[in-house]
Coordinates of C-alpha atoms in Angstrom, one line a residue:
Chain A
M1 CA -0.1 0.0 0.0
K2 CA 2.7 2.0 0.4
L3 CA 4.9 1.5 -2.5
I4 CA 1.2 2.8 -3.8
K5 CA 0.7 5.8 -2.2
T6 CA 4.9 7.4 -2.8
S7 CA 3.9 5.8 -6.2
W8 CA 0.7 8.1 -6.4
L9 CA 2.3 11.1 -4.7
L10 CA 5.2 11.2 -7.2
F11 CA 3.0 11.2 -9.7
M12 CA 0.3 14.0 -8.5
S13 CA 3.6 16.1 -7.9
L14 CA 4.7 15.2 -11.5
M15 CA 1.3 16.5 -12.6
V16 CA 1.6 19.5 -10.8
S17 CA 5.2 20.3 -11.9
F18 CA 3.8 19.9 -15.1
T19 CA 0.9 22.5 -15.0
S20 CA 3.6 24.9 -13.3
C21 CA 5.3 24.8 -16.4
I22 CA 3.1 27.5 -18.3
K23 CA 4.9 29.1 -20.6
D24 CA 4.4 33.2 -20.5
E25 CA 1.7 34.1 -22.8
A26 CA 2.7 34.5 -26.4
P27 CA 2.7 38.0 -27.9
N28 CA -0.8 38.4 -29.7
A29 CA -1.3 37.3 -33.5
E30 CA -5.0 38.8 -33.6
A31 CA -5.1 42.2 -35.5
D32 CA -8.4 44.2 -34.9
I33 CA -9.6 47.5 -34.5
T34 CA -11.6 47.0 -31.4
A35 CA -12.6 50.7 -31.2
C36 CA -12.6 54.2 -32.9
K37 CA -13.1 57.6 -32.6
T38 CA -13.7 61.0 -34.6
S39 CA -14.7 63.9 -33.6
S40 CA -18.3 62.6 -32.3
D41 CA -20.2 65.7 -33.6
I42 CA -20.0 65.4 -37.2
L43 CA -21.4 61.8 -36.6
L44 CA -24.8 60.5 -37.7
R45 CA -24.3 57.4 -36.1
S46 CA -22.3 55.1 -34.2
P47 CA -18.8 53.8 -36.0
I48 CA -19.3 50.6 -37.7
I49 CA -16.5 47.9 -37.6
T50 CA -16.5 44.7 -39.4
N51 CA -13.4 42.4 -40.0
E52 CA -12.1 44.6 -42.4
R53 CA -14.1 48.1 -43.0
V54 CA -14.8 51.0 -40.7
T55 CA -17.7 53.1 -41.9
F56 CA -18.0 56.5 -40.1
Y57 CA -21.4 57.9 -41.5
V58 CA -21.4 61.6 -41.5
K59 CA -23.3 64.8 -41.6
D60 CA -23.6 66.8 -44.8
W61 CA -21.6 69.6 -43.8
V62 CA -18.6 67.8 -42.8
D63 CA -15.1 68.5 -44.8
V64 CA -13.8 65.0 -45.4
T65 CA -11.1 65.9 -47.4
S66 CA -9.0 66.5 -43.6
Q67 CA -10.0 64.0 -41.5
A68 CA -8.2 61.9 -38.4
P69 CA -10.2 59.2 -36.9
E70 CA -8.1 57.4 -33.8
F71 CA -8.3 53.6 -33.1
S72 CA -8.0 50.9 -30.5
L73 CA -6.3 48.0 -31.2
T74 CA -6.1 44.5 -30.4
E75 CA -4.0 44.9 -27.1
G76 CA 0.2 45.4 -28.8
A77 CA -0.9 46.2 -32.5
T78 CA 0.2 49.0 -34.2
I79 CA -1.8 50.7 -37.2
S80 CA 0.4 52.4 -40.3
P81 CA -1.1 55.4 -41.1
A82 CA -1.0 55.9 -37.5
S83 CA -3.8 56.3 -35.4
G84 CA -4.7 60.2 -35.1
T85 CA -3.1 60.9 -38.7
A86 CA -4.8 62.9 -40.8
R87 CA -6.1 62.0 -43.9
D88 CA -8.0 63.1 -47.4
F89 CA -11.2 60.6 -47.1
S90 CA -12.9 61.7 -50.5
T91 CA -12.2 58.2 -51.2
P92 CA -12.2 55.4 -48.7
Q93 CA -8.3 55.2 -46.8
T94 CA -6.9 52.1 -46.0
Y95 CA -4.7 51.1 -43.1
T96 CA -2.6 48.5 -41.7
V97 CA -3.0 46.5 -38.7
T98 CA 0.2 44.5 -37.6
S99 CA -0.2 42.4 -34.9
Q100 CA 1.7 42.5 -31.4
D101 CA 4.0 39.2 -32.5
G102 CA 4.4 40.8 -36.3
K103 CA 3.1 38.2 -37.9
W104 CA 0.2 38.9 -39.1
K105 CA -1.0 42.0 -41.3
K106 CA -4.5 42.9 -41.7
T107 CA -5.7 45.8 -44.2
Y108 CA -8.9 48.0 -43.2
T109 CA -11.1 50.7 -45.6
V110 CA -12.0 53.7 -44.3
E111 CA -14.4 55.4 -45.4
Y112 CA -16.5 58.3 -44.0
L113 CA -19.8 58.5 -46.2
F114 CA -22.9 61.1 -46.3
N115 CA -25.9 60.6 -45.9
E116 CA -26.7 60.8 -48.9
L117 CA -28.6 56.8 -50.3
L118 CA -28.8 56.2 -53.7
T119 CA -32.4 54.9 -54.4
E120 CA -32.1 53.6 -58.0
Y121 CA -30.6 50.4 -58.3
H122 CA -29.9 48.3 -61.1
F123 CA -27.8 45.5 -59.8
E124 CA -25.2 46.0 -62.9
N125 CA -22.5 46.0 -60.6
V126 CA -20.9 43.3 -58.7
K127 CA -17.5 43.2 -57.3
Y128 CA -15.9 39.8 -55.4
Y129 CA -14.9 38.9 -51.8
S130 CA -12.0 37.6 -52.2
Y131 CA -8.5 36.5 -49.8
K132 CA -4.9 35.1 -50.6
D133 CA -4.3 31.6 -49.9
E134 CA -2.0 31.5 -47.7
E135 CA -0.5 28.7 -49.7
S136 CA 0.0 29.1 -53.1
G137 CA -0.2 32.8 -52.2
Q138 CA -3.2 33.3 -55.4
E139 CA -5.8 35.6 -55.1
K140 CA -9.3 32.7 -54.3
Q141 CA -12.1 34.6 -55.3
F142 CA -15.5 33.6 -53.2
Y143 CA -19.0 35.6 -53.3
Q144 CA -20.5 38.3 -55.2
I145 CA -21.1 41.8 -53.5
F146 CA -23.8 43.8 -55.1
Y147 CA -22.4 47.4 -55.1
N148 CA -23.6 51.2 -56.2
K149 CA -21.4 53.8 -57.2
R150 CA -22.7 57.0 -55.3
V151 CA -22.5 60.6 -56.8
D152 CA -19.2 60.7 -54.9
G153 CA -17.5 58.0 -56.5
N154 CA -17.5 55.9 -53.3
D155 CA -19.2 52.5 -53.6
M156 CA -22.7 51.8 -52.0
E157 CA -22.1 48.2 -50.8
W158 CA -25.3 46.0 -50.2
G159 CA -25.0 43.3 -47.6
S160 CA -26.2 39.8 -48.3
G161 CA -25.6 36.4 -46.1
N162 CA -23.1 34.9 -48.6
A163 CA -20.2 35.6 -45.2
G164 CA -22.4 32.8 -43.1
F165 CA -22.5 30.3 -45.9
M166 CA -19.3 30.5 -46.6
I167 CA -18.1 29.5 -43.6
T168 CA -19.5 25.7 -44.5
N169 CA -19.0 26.3 -48.2
S170 CA -16.0 27.9 -49.3
S171 CA -15.1 26.0 -52.2
A172 CA -18.6 26.3 -54.0
P173 CA -18.4 28.2 -56.9
A174 CA -20.0 32.1 -56.5
T175 CA -23.3 31.4 -58.9
D176 CA -24.1 28.8 -55.9
Y177 CA -24.3 31.2 -53.2
P178 CA -27.7 31.8 -52.1
T179 CA -27.0 35.7 -53.6
C180 CA -25.4 36.2 -56.8
Q181 CA -25.9 38.1 -60.2
A182 CA -27.6 36.4 -63.2
A183 CA -28.3 37.5 -66.5
D184 CA -31.1 37.8 -68.7
G185 CA -32.6 40.9 -66.2
Y186 CA -35.2 43.1 -67.3
K187 CA -32.8 45.1 -68.1
G188 CA -29.0 44.0 -68.2
K189 CA -28.4 42.1 -65.4
C190 CA -30.3 41.3 -62.1
V191 CA -30.2 39.5 -58.4
K192 CA -31.0 36.4 -58.2
L193 CA -31.9 35.1 -54.2
T194 CA -31.7 31.3 -53.9
T195 CA -32.1 29.2 -51.0
R196 CA -29.6 27.2 -50.4
S197 CA -29.0 24.0 -48.0
T198 CA -25.7 24.7 -46.0
G199 CA -25.1 20.6 -45.5
P200 CA -24.9 19.2 -42.5
F201 CA -22.4 21.9 -40.3
G202 CA -25.6 24.1 -40.4
V203 CA -28.6 21.3 -39.2
A204 CA -26.5 20.9 -36.7
F205 CA -26.3 24.7 -35.6
R206 CA -30.0 24.3 -37.1
A207 CA -29.3 26.6 -39.9
P208 CA -30.2 24.3 -42.3
I209 CA -30.5 26.3 -45.1
A210 CA -29.6 29.7 -46.3
A211 CA -31.6 32.2 -48.3
G212 CA -31.0 34.3 -50.7
N213 CA -31.0 37.5 -49.2
L214 CA -29.9 41.1 -49.9
F215 CA -30.2 43.3 -47.9
I216 CA -29.0 47.8 -47.1
G217 CA -26.7 47.1 -44.4
I218 CA -24.1 44.9 -43.2
F219 CA -23.9 41.1 -42.6
E220 CA -21.7 40.2 -39.4
V221 CA -22.0 36.3 -38.3
N222 CA -23.2 35.8 -34.9
M223 CA -22.7 32.0 -34.0
T224 CA -25.2 32.6 -31.0
N225 CA -27.7 33.8 -32.9
M226 CA -27.2 33.2 -36.8
A227 CA -31.0 35.7 -37.4
K228 CA -28.5 38.9 -35.7
S229 CA -25.8 38.4 -38.6
T230 CA -27.8 41.1 -40.4
H231 CA -27.6 44.7 -39.3
F232 CA -30.1 46.5 -41.6
G233 CA -30.6 49.5 -42.2
A234 CA -28.4 53.0 -43.4
P235 CA -28.9 56.7 -43.1
F236 CA -32.0 58.6 -45.0
T237 CA -32.8 61.9 -44.6
Y238 CA -36.2 61.9 -46.6
E239 CA -39.3 60.4 -46.3
P240 CA -39.8 57.1 -48.1
K241 CA -42.9 57.0 -50.2
G242 CA -42.9 53.8 -52.3
L243 CA -40.8 51.4 -53.4
V244 CA -40.9 49.4 -57.0
G245 CA -39.4 47.1 -58.8
Y246 CA -40.1 43.3 -61.2
Y247 CA -39.5 39.9 -59.9
K248 CA -39.7 36.4 -60.5
Y249 CA -40.0 33.7 -58.5
K250 CA -40.0 30.0 -57.6
A251 CA -40.9 28.4 -55.1
G252 CA -38.3 25.4 -54.3
D253 CA -40.5 21.9 -53.5
K254 CA -39.9 20.6 -50.2
Y255 CA -40.4 23.5 -47.3
T256 CA -38.3 22.1 -44.2
D257 CA -37.6 23.9 -40.6
A258 CA -35.3 24.6 -38.3
S259 CA -34.6 20.9 -37.4
N260 CA -34.9 20.2 -41.1
K261 CA -37.8 18.7 -40.8
E262 CA -40.5 18.8 -44.2
V263 CA -43.4 20.8 -43.4
A264 CA -45.9 18.6 -45.1
G265 CA -48.1 21.0 -47.8
K266 CA -46.3 23.9 -46.5
K267 CA -45.3 26.3 -49.7
D268 CA -42.3 28.7 -49.8
D269 CA -42.9 32.6 -50.2
F270 CA -40.7 35.6 -50.8
D271 CA -40.5 38.9 -49.3
I272 CA -39.3 42.4 -50.2
Y273 CA -39.7 45.1 -47.7
A274 CA -38.7 48.2 -46.8
V275 CA -38.8 50.0 -43.1
F276 CA -38.1 53.2 -42.2
Y277 CA -37.0 53.5 -38.8
E278 CA -35.7 55.6 -35.8
V279 CA -31.7 55.3 -34.7
T280 CA -31.5 56.0 -30.9
K281 CA -28.5 55.0 -28.9
D282 CA -29.7 51.4 -27.5
V283 CA -30.7 50.5 -31.6
Q284 CA -28.2 51.6 -34.0
Y285 CA -29.5 49.1 -36.6
L286 CA -32.5 46.3 -36.5
D287 CA -31.8 42.5 -36.8
G288 CA -33.1 39.2 -38.1
T289 CA -34.6 38.9 -34.9
N290 CA -37.0 42.5 -34.8
S291 CA -36.9 44.1 -38.5
L292 CA -40.5 44.2 -38.5
T293 CA -41.6 44.0 -35.4
S294 CA -39.2 46.2 -33.4
D295 CA -41.1 49.5 -31.9
R296 CA -38.5 51.9 -33.7
I297 CA -40.3 51.0 -36.6
V298 CA -42.0 54.0 -38.0
S299 CA -43.4 52.8 -41.4
I300 CA -43.3 49.6 -43.7
A301 CA -43.7 48.9 -47.3
R302 CA -43.8 45.0 -47.7
L303 CA -44.8 43.5 -50.8
T304 CA -47.9 41.5 -50.3
D305 CA -49.5 40.6 -53.3
K306 CA -46.8 38.1 -54.8
K307 CA -47.3 35.2 -56.6
E308 CA -44.7 32.4 -58.2
T309 CA -44.3 33.8 -62.0
N310 CA -41.5 33.5 -64.6
V311 CA -42.2 36.4 -66.2
W312 CA -41.0 39.7 -64.9
T313 CA -43.6 41.3 -62.9
R314 CA -44.1 45.0 -61.5
F315 CA -44.4 45.7 -57.8
V316 CA -45.2 48.5 -56.4
I317 CA -45.1 49.3 -52.8
P318 CA -46.5 52.0 -50.4
F319 CA -45.2 53.1 -47.2
V320 CA -47.9 53.1 -44.6
L321 CA -47.4 54.2 -41.3
K322 CA -47.5 52.4 -37.7
D323 CA -50.0 53.3 -36.1
G324 CA -49.5 56.1 -34.0
K325 CA -46.1 56.7 -35.5
S326 CA -44.7 60.0 -37.2
I327 CA -42.2 61.5 -38.8
D328 CA -40.2 63.8 -37.0
P329 CA -39.0 66.4 -39.2
V330 CA -35.9 67.6 -37.0
K331 CA -35.1 64.4 -36.5
L332 CA -35.3 63.3 -40.0
K333 CA -32.9 66.5 -41.1
N334 CA -30.4 65.3 -38.6
G335 CA -29.8 61.8 -39.8
Q336 CA -31.8 60.3 -37.2
Y337 CA -33.6 57.9 -39.3
N338 CA -32.6 54.3 -41.4
I339 CA -34.2 52.8 -44.3
A340 CA -33.2 49.2 -44.6
I341 CA -34.3 47.4 -48.2
V342 CA -34.8 43.6 -47.6
M343 CA -35.5 41.1 -50.3
S344 CA -35.4 37.3 -49.4
S345 CA -35.8 33.7 -51.2
S346 CA -37.7 32.5 -48.6
I347 CA -40.3 34.8 -45.9
D348 CA -39.4 32.6 -43.0
G349 CA -35.1 32.3 -44.0
A350 CA -34.3 34.1 -41.0
V351 CA -35.5 31.4 -38.9
F352 CA -34.4 29.0 -41.3
N353 CA -37.5 27.5 -42.3
G354 CA -38.0 27.4 -46.4
A355 CA -37.7 25.5 -49.4
V356 CA -34.1 24.5 -51.0
G357 CA -33.8 25.5 -54.5
S358 CA -37.0 28.5 -54.2
T359 CA -35.5 31.1 -56.3
L360 CA -36.3 34.9 -56.2
Y361 CA -35.1 37.4 -59.2
V362 CA -35.3 40.9 -58.5
D363 CA -34.2 44.1 -61.2
E364 CA -34.9 48.1 -61.5
M365 CA -35.8 48.9 -57.8
R366 CA -36.4 52.1 -57.3
L367 CA -37.2 54.2 -53.5
F368 CA -39.3 56.9 -53.9
Y369 CA -39.3 59.5 -51.4
E370 CA -40.5 63.2 -50.8
S371 CA -37.3 65.6 -51.2
D372 CA -39.2 68.6 -50.6
K373 CA -39.7 68.5 -46.7
Chain B
M1 CA -14.1 -0.6 -21.1
K2 CA -16.8 -2.2 -18.9
K3 CA -15.5 -5.3 -20.5
I4 CA -11.6 -4.6 -19.4
A5 CA -13.4 -3.9 -15.5
I6 CA -15.6 -7.2 -16.1
T7 CA -12.8 -9.0 -16.8
I8 CA -10.2 -7.5 -14.3
F9 CA -12.6 -8.6 -11.5
C10 CA -12.9 -12.0 -13.4
F11 CA -9.2 -12.4 -13.0
F12 CA -9.2 -11.4 -9.1
L13 CA -12.1 -14.3 -8.3
C14 CA -9.7 -16.9 -9.9
A15 CA -6.7 -15.4 -8.2
G16 CA -8.6 -15.6 -5.3
F17 CA -9.0 -19.1 -5.5
L18 CA -5.6 -20.1 -6.8
Y19 CA -4.4 -18.5 -4.1
A20 CA -6.6 -20.9 -1.5
Q21 CA -5.4 -23.9 -3.3
D22 CA -1.7 -22.9 -3.5
D23 CA -1.6 -26.6 -5.0
R24 CA 0.6 -26.2 -8.3
T25 CA 1.3 -28.7 -10.8
A26 CA 5.1 -30.8 -11.1
A27 CA 5.5 -28.8 -14.5
L28 CA 4.9 -25.1 -12.9
V29 CA 7.7 -25.9 -9.9
S30 CA 10.0 -27.7 -12.3
S31 CA 10.2 -24.9 -14.6
E32 CA 10.8 -21.9 -11.8
K33 CA 13.4 -24.9 -10.7
N34 CA 15.2 -24.0 -14.2
G35 CA 14.5 -19.8 -13.8
W36 CA 10.7 -19.6 -15.8
E37 CA 8.3 -18.0 -14.0
Y38 CA 4.7 -17.0 -15.0
E39 CA 2.4 -13.9 -13.7
L40 CA -1.0 -12.9 -14.4
K41 CA -1.6 -8.8 -13.9
A42 CA -4.2 -6.5 -13.5
G43 CA -3.8 -2.8 -13.0
M44 CA -5.0 0.8 -14.0
N45 CA -3.4 3.6 -15.9
I46 CA -3.2 7.0 -14.7
G47 CA -1.7 9.3 -16.9
G48 CA -2.2 11.6 -19.9
A49 CA -1.2 12.3 -23.4
S50 CA 1.0 15.5 -22.7
P51 CA 3.1 17.9 -24.9
L52 CA 6.6 17.9 -23.7
P53 CA 7.3 21.6 -22.7
L54 CA 3.7 22.7 -22.8
P55 CA 3.2 24.9 -26.2
V56 CA 3.0 29.0 -25.3
E57 CA -1.0 28.1 -26.7
I58 CA -2.6 26.7 -23.5
R59 CA -2.6 29.3 -20.7
S60 CA -4.6 27.0 -17.9
I61 CA -5.5 23.3 -17.4
D62 CA -8.6 24.1 -15.9
N63 CA -9.5 20.2 -14.9
Y64 CA -7.9 17.0 -15.8
N65 CA -10.1 13.2 -15.5
P66 CA -7.8 10.2 -15.3
L67 CA -11.2 8.3 -16.2
L68 CA -10.6 4.2 -15.1
N69 CA -8.4 2.7 -17.4
G70 CA -7.7 -1.1 -16.8
T71 CA -5.0 -3.1 -17.6
L72 CA -4.4 -7.1 -18.3
E73 CA -1.5 -8.9 -18.4
G74 CA 0.5 -11.9 -18.7
T75 CA 4.6 -11.9 -18.2
V76 CA 6.5 -14.7 -19.0
T77 CA 10.6 -13.6 -16.8
H78 CA 13.1 -16.2 -17.2
W79 CA 16.0 -15.4 -14.4
W80 CA 19.1 -16.0 -15.6
G81 CA 22.2 -18.5 -13.4
N82 CA 22.4 -19.4 -10.0
S83 CA 22.0 -16.2 -8.6
K84 CA 18.7 -16.1 -10.5
K85 CA 19.5 -11.9 -9.7
W86 CA 19.1 -11.1 -13.1
G87 CA 15.9 -11.7 -15.7
T88 CA 14.1 -10.9 -18.7
S89 CA 10.6 -10.3 -19.2
V90 CA 8.1 -10.2 -22.1
G91 CA 4.8 -9.9 -22.0
L92 CA 1.2 -9.4 -23.2
K93 CA -1.0 -6.8 -22.3
L94 CA -4.6 -5.2 -23.1
E95 CA -4.7 -1.8 -21.7
T96 CA -6.5 1.0 -22.4
K97 CA -4.8 4.4 -22.0
G98 CA -7.0 7.7 -21.4
M99 CA -7.9 11.1 -19.8
K100 CA -10.0 14.1 -20.2
T101 CA -8.7 17.5 -19.6
G102 CA -10.3 21.4 -19.8
A103 CA -7.9 23.9 -20.8
T104 CA -7.8 27.5 -22.0
V105 CA -6.2 28.6 -24.7
K106 CA -5.0 31.1 -27.0
N107 CA -4.1 31.2 -30.6
Y108 CA -4.7 27.2 -30.4
S109 CA -4.9 26.0 -34.2
M110 CA -8.0 23.8 -34.3
E111 CA -10.6 22.0 -36.8
I112 CA -14.1 22.5 -35.6
I113 CA -15.7 18.9 -37.8
D114 CA -19.3 18.7 -37.6
G115 CA -21.0 16.2 -39.8
G116 CA -18.6 16.1 -42.4
S117 CA -17.4 20.3 -42.6
R118 CA -14.8 21.3 -41.1
V119 CA -13.7 25.1 -40.6
A120 CA -10.2 24.9 -39.2
G121 CA -8.7 28.2 -38.0
Y122 CA -7.6 29.7 -34.4
W123 CA -9.2 29.0 -31.7
T124 CA -9.2 31.6 -28.0
G125 CA -10.7 30.1 -25.1
F126 CA -11.8 27.0 -23.2
V127 CA -11.1 23.4 -25.2
H128 CA -12.2 20.1 -23.5
T129 CA -10.7 16.7 -24.8
K130 CA -11.1 13.1 -24.6
N131 CA -8.5 10.7 -25.2
H132 CA -9.1 7.1 -24.7
S133 CA -7.6 4.8 -26.7
G134 CA -7.6 0.2 -26.5
M135 CA -4.3 -1.0 -27.1
L136 CA -2.3 -4.3 -27.1
T137 CA 1.1 -3.7 -25.7
V138 CA 4.4 -5.8 -25.7
P139 CA 7.2 -4.8 -22.9
V140 CA 10.2 -5.9 -22.9
L141 CA 11.8 -5.6 -19.5
A142 CA 15.4 -6.4 -17.7
N143 CA 14.6 -7.2 -14.1
F144 CA 17.5 -6.9 -11.2
R145 CA 16.2 -8.6 -7.5
I146 CA 17.4 -5.9 -5.2
A147 CA 16.3 -7.7 -1.9
P148 CA 14.4 -10.9 -2.0
R149 CA 11.4 -9.0 -2.1
W150 CA 12.3 -6.4 -4.5
T151 CA 12.6 -6.0 -7.5
V152 CA 13.5 -2.9 -10.6
K153 CA 12.6 -3.5 -14.2
A154 CA 13.6 -1.2 -17.3
G155 CA 13.1 -1.8 -21.0
A156 CA 10.8 -0.5 -24.0
Y157 CA 7.3 -0.9 -25.3
A158 CA 5.2 -1.2 -28.2
S159 CA 1.9 -0.9 -28.5
Y160 CA -0.9 -1.4 -31.4
L161 CA -4.2 0.8 -30.6
I162 CA -7.3 -1.4 -31.5
D163 CA -9.1 1.2 -30.8
K164 CA -8.7 5.1 -30.7
E165 CA -10.5 8.0 -29.8
F166 CA -9.5 12.0 -29.8
S167 CA -12.3 14.0 -29.6
G168 CA -13.9 16.7 -27.8
Y169 CA -15.8 20.6 -27.8
V170 CA -14.8 24.2 -27.5
S171 CA -16.8 26.4 -26.0
D172 CA -16.3 30.2 -24.5
G173 CA -14.1 31.5 -27.1
Y174 CA -13.3 32.5 -30.5
L175 CA -12.1 30.9 -34.0
R176 CA -10.6 33.2 -36.2
E177 CA -11.2 31.8 -39.9
G178 CA -8.6 30.3 -41.6
T179 CA -6.0 32.8 -39.6
P180 CA -5.6 34.7 -36.8
I181 CA -6.8 38.1 -38.3
G182 CA -9.7 36.2 -40.1
Q183 CA -13.1 36.4 -39.9
K184 CA -14.3 36.0 -36.2
L185 CA -16.8 33.4 -35.0
E186 CA -18.0 33.7 -31.6
F187 CA -18.6 30.5 -29.2
T188 CA -21.0 32.4 -26.2
D189 CA -23.0 31.7 -23.8
G190 CA -23.2 27.7 -24.0
K191 CA -22.6 27.2 -27.5
T192 CA -20.4 24.8 -28.1
A193 CA -19.0 23.2 -31.8
T194 CA -17.2 19.5 -31.6
Y195 CA -14.3 18.4 -33.1
N196 CA -12.8 14.9 -33.7
F197 CA -9.4 13.4 -34.7
D198 CA -10.0 9.9 -33.6
N199 CA -8.9 9.0 -37.5
N200 CA -5.7 11.1 -37.5
L201 CA -4.1 9.1 -33.8
R202 CA -1.6 6.7 -34.9
S203 CA -1.3 3.1 -34.7
F204 CA 1.4 1.9 -33.5
Q205 CA 3.2 3.8 -30.4
W206 CA 6.2 2.7 -28.5
G207 CA 8.2 4.1 -25.8
F208 CA 10.6 3.2 -22.6
M209 CA 9.4 2.0 -19.2
A210 CA 10.3 1.8 -15.7
G211 CA 9.5 0.2 -12.5
A212 CA 9.5 -1.8 -9.5
S213 CA 7.3 -4.9 -7.5
W214 CA 7.3 -5.3 -3.9
K215 CA 5.9 -9.2 -3.8
A216 CA 4.0 -8.8 -0.6
F217 CA 3.1 -12.9 0.0
R218 CA 4.3 -15.8 -1.7
H219 CA 2.3 -15.4 -5.2
F220 CA 1.2 -11.9 -4.4
S221 CA 2.9 -8.3 -5.8
L222 CA 2.3 -5.3 -6.1
N223 CA 3.4 -3.5 -9.1
A224 CA 4.2 0.3 -10.6
D225 CA 4.9 0.8 -13.7
L226 CA 5.7 4.5 -15.1
S227 CA 6.0 4.5 -19.3
W228 CA 6.8 7.3 -21.3
G229 CA 5.7 7.5 -24.7
M230 CA 8.4 8.3 -27.3
N231 CA 5.8 8.7 -30.5
D232 CA 3.5 12.1 -31.3
I233 CA 0.2 10.2 -30.4
F234 CA -1.1 11.9 -33.7
K235 CA -0.1 10.7 -37.3
K236 CA 2.9 12.7 -39.1
D237 CA 1.2 14.4 -42.0
F238 CA -1.5 15.4 -38.7
K239 CA -0.7 19.1 -39.1
T240 CA -4.0 20.9 -37.0
I241 CA -2.5 19.9 -33.4
T242 CA 0.5 21.6 -33.9
F243 CA 3.0 20.0 -31.2
D244 CA 3.4 16.2 -30.0
L245 CA 1.5 14.8 -27.7
Y246 CA 3.4 11.7 -26.3
P247 CA 1.4 9.1 -24.1
I248 CA 2.4 9.1 -20.2
Y249 CA 1.2 6.6 -17.7
L250 CA 1.5 4.8 -14.4
N251 CA 0.2 2.1 -13.8
L252 CA -0.7 0.7 -10.1
G253 CA -1.8 -3.3 -10.1
F254 CA -1.7 -6.5 -9.1
G255 CA 0.4 -9.5 -9.7
Y256 CA -0.3 -13.3 -9.4
Q257 CA 3.0 -15.8 -9.8
F258 CA 1.7 -19.1 -10.3

């Protein structure tokens, strides 16, 4: 018994000595902009920071030719040009963040945007999300990003869930992503939104399908609650009146729920809507969980007269004020309202209900508004 | 696991009967005279597969569970010369080696696997690991009797893995997809992702052993052996875990000598 006791003590002391030889923490390998600052009286919104882009929405009178934003970084990381350097933001500027260990560099695009939102959408322009493959050194293209050229020369990018789809389906060609461009639009090219299967990984995360979607806003993956990945909205200083455009739609065959179980007899449907909402300190944007239900919403335009069709069909959707809501002209001028236009190939795609194969085409869309208020 | 536990229990039962009877055959007596000894041993492995030294990615080891790893072994020893001080032994051991650990890591190369889809990247947060393998082991040892009841031994062993498990889950942290500057995927609020590297374990292990045994009674001995693996438990082409893991186990048990 003594032998066992002694050996056990010896062994435990060995284990303890293992844990006591934890090495000193390595320098950080990450290179994030974690927060940023610019004189707050020029901002319409809190700055929006994603993995590779920082957006400042600024008021109309702001001189963007000389702005000196300041950045907070991952501990120990450095930024070039230095934080606080005055630069000309007439066009987006790039910054390189280098990790504390010096091994990783990430390039951020930093842009200052005025609140003027484009209101005519032809869906002729796409660019590719791409990054350099570490091993081959080749630039790999993943999915398409729709964008519009703004008057000031900057791009206005549409948001989509493609970034989420990429996590599990990175090898898919761009045209197999839920959101992509297609030929044979009403005029020129158009948007093609397809509800796709996300494979076994998606099933495990209770997100078995990815509805094709396109929206004004950004997409930032939230694994805890996928529906919160979509951040809808951008500033709009006019009162929206109506949304007009063309669509074609075909519903997929088998309607499934979030557990990937077939729901017999249920037919998929698409969704096109726009919401106009007030931005407050607490509610900077709407997401997939509250884009139609938030009490911040002032007016909604949602397509109700829908059908399956393979010919281009015109839609006209008026904005309807919600009960008891009104638009405050002062807040409107100050850019305290956001607009979000959202299109989806499955109406309940945000909660992962829909039919794989449902396809929605949209083209030549236009947002009408009252500009003389 | 259960099977092995039952086998060990049966072994003790049999050993007990044998001990009570103590009627050995003439053949056994004569072969002992010629220096041959036969022993059946049972015991437990306590230890784990550990990187040496601990890599910088591991920030703390938060929990450790040695599991119940049974071993069952038959050994033949030949004692040399008249003094019978030196002996050589060869065994055949059926054993499991395993552990469960929970560790906090930073920037740890990881590949989350779920139903065939994989997401590789760098994990910062909590990693729970279960490594549990069943194997057939052949130890070859040199024995030296330092006192009538005490024997020390040292040698080498080779193992063939019959079943392999190296799996677990990650939680309370985030994965940077692809590289440390890739898209940040957070797993918080109880969200976990599993991983499984069973098929990346190598089937053949070898290493060194050293130990001692104490003869408590005429037929009964108590044994303690430390086995120290010399090759990484993973296959050469497996790159996700960036450091080598070596199995280091202490075996404690009883032996019955015929």
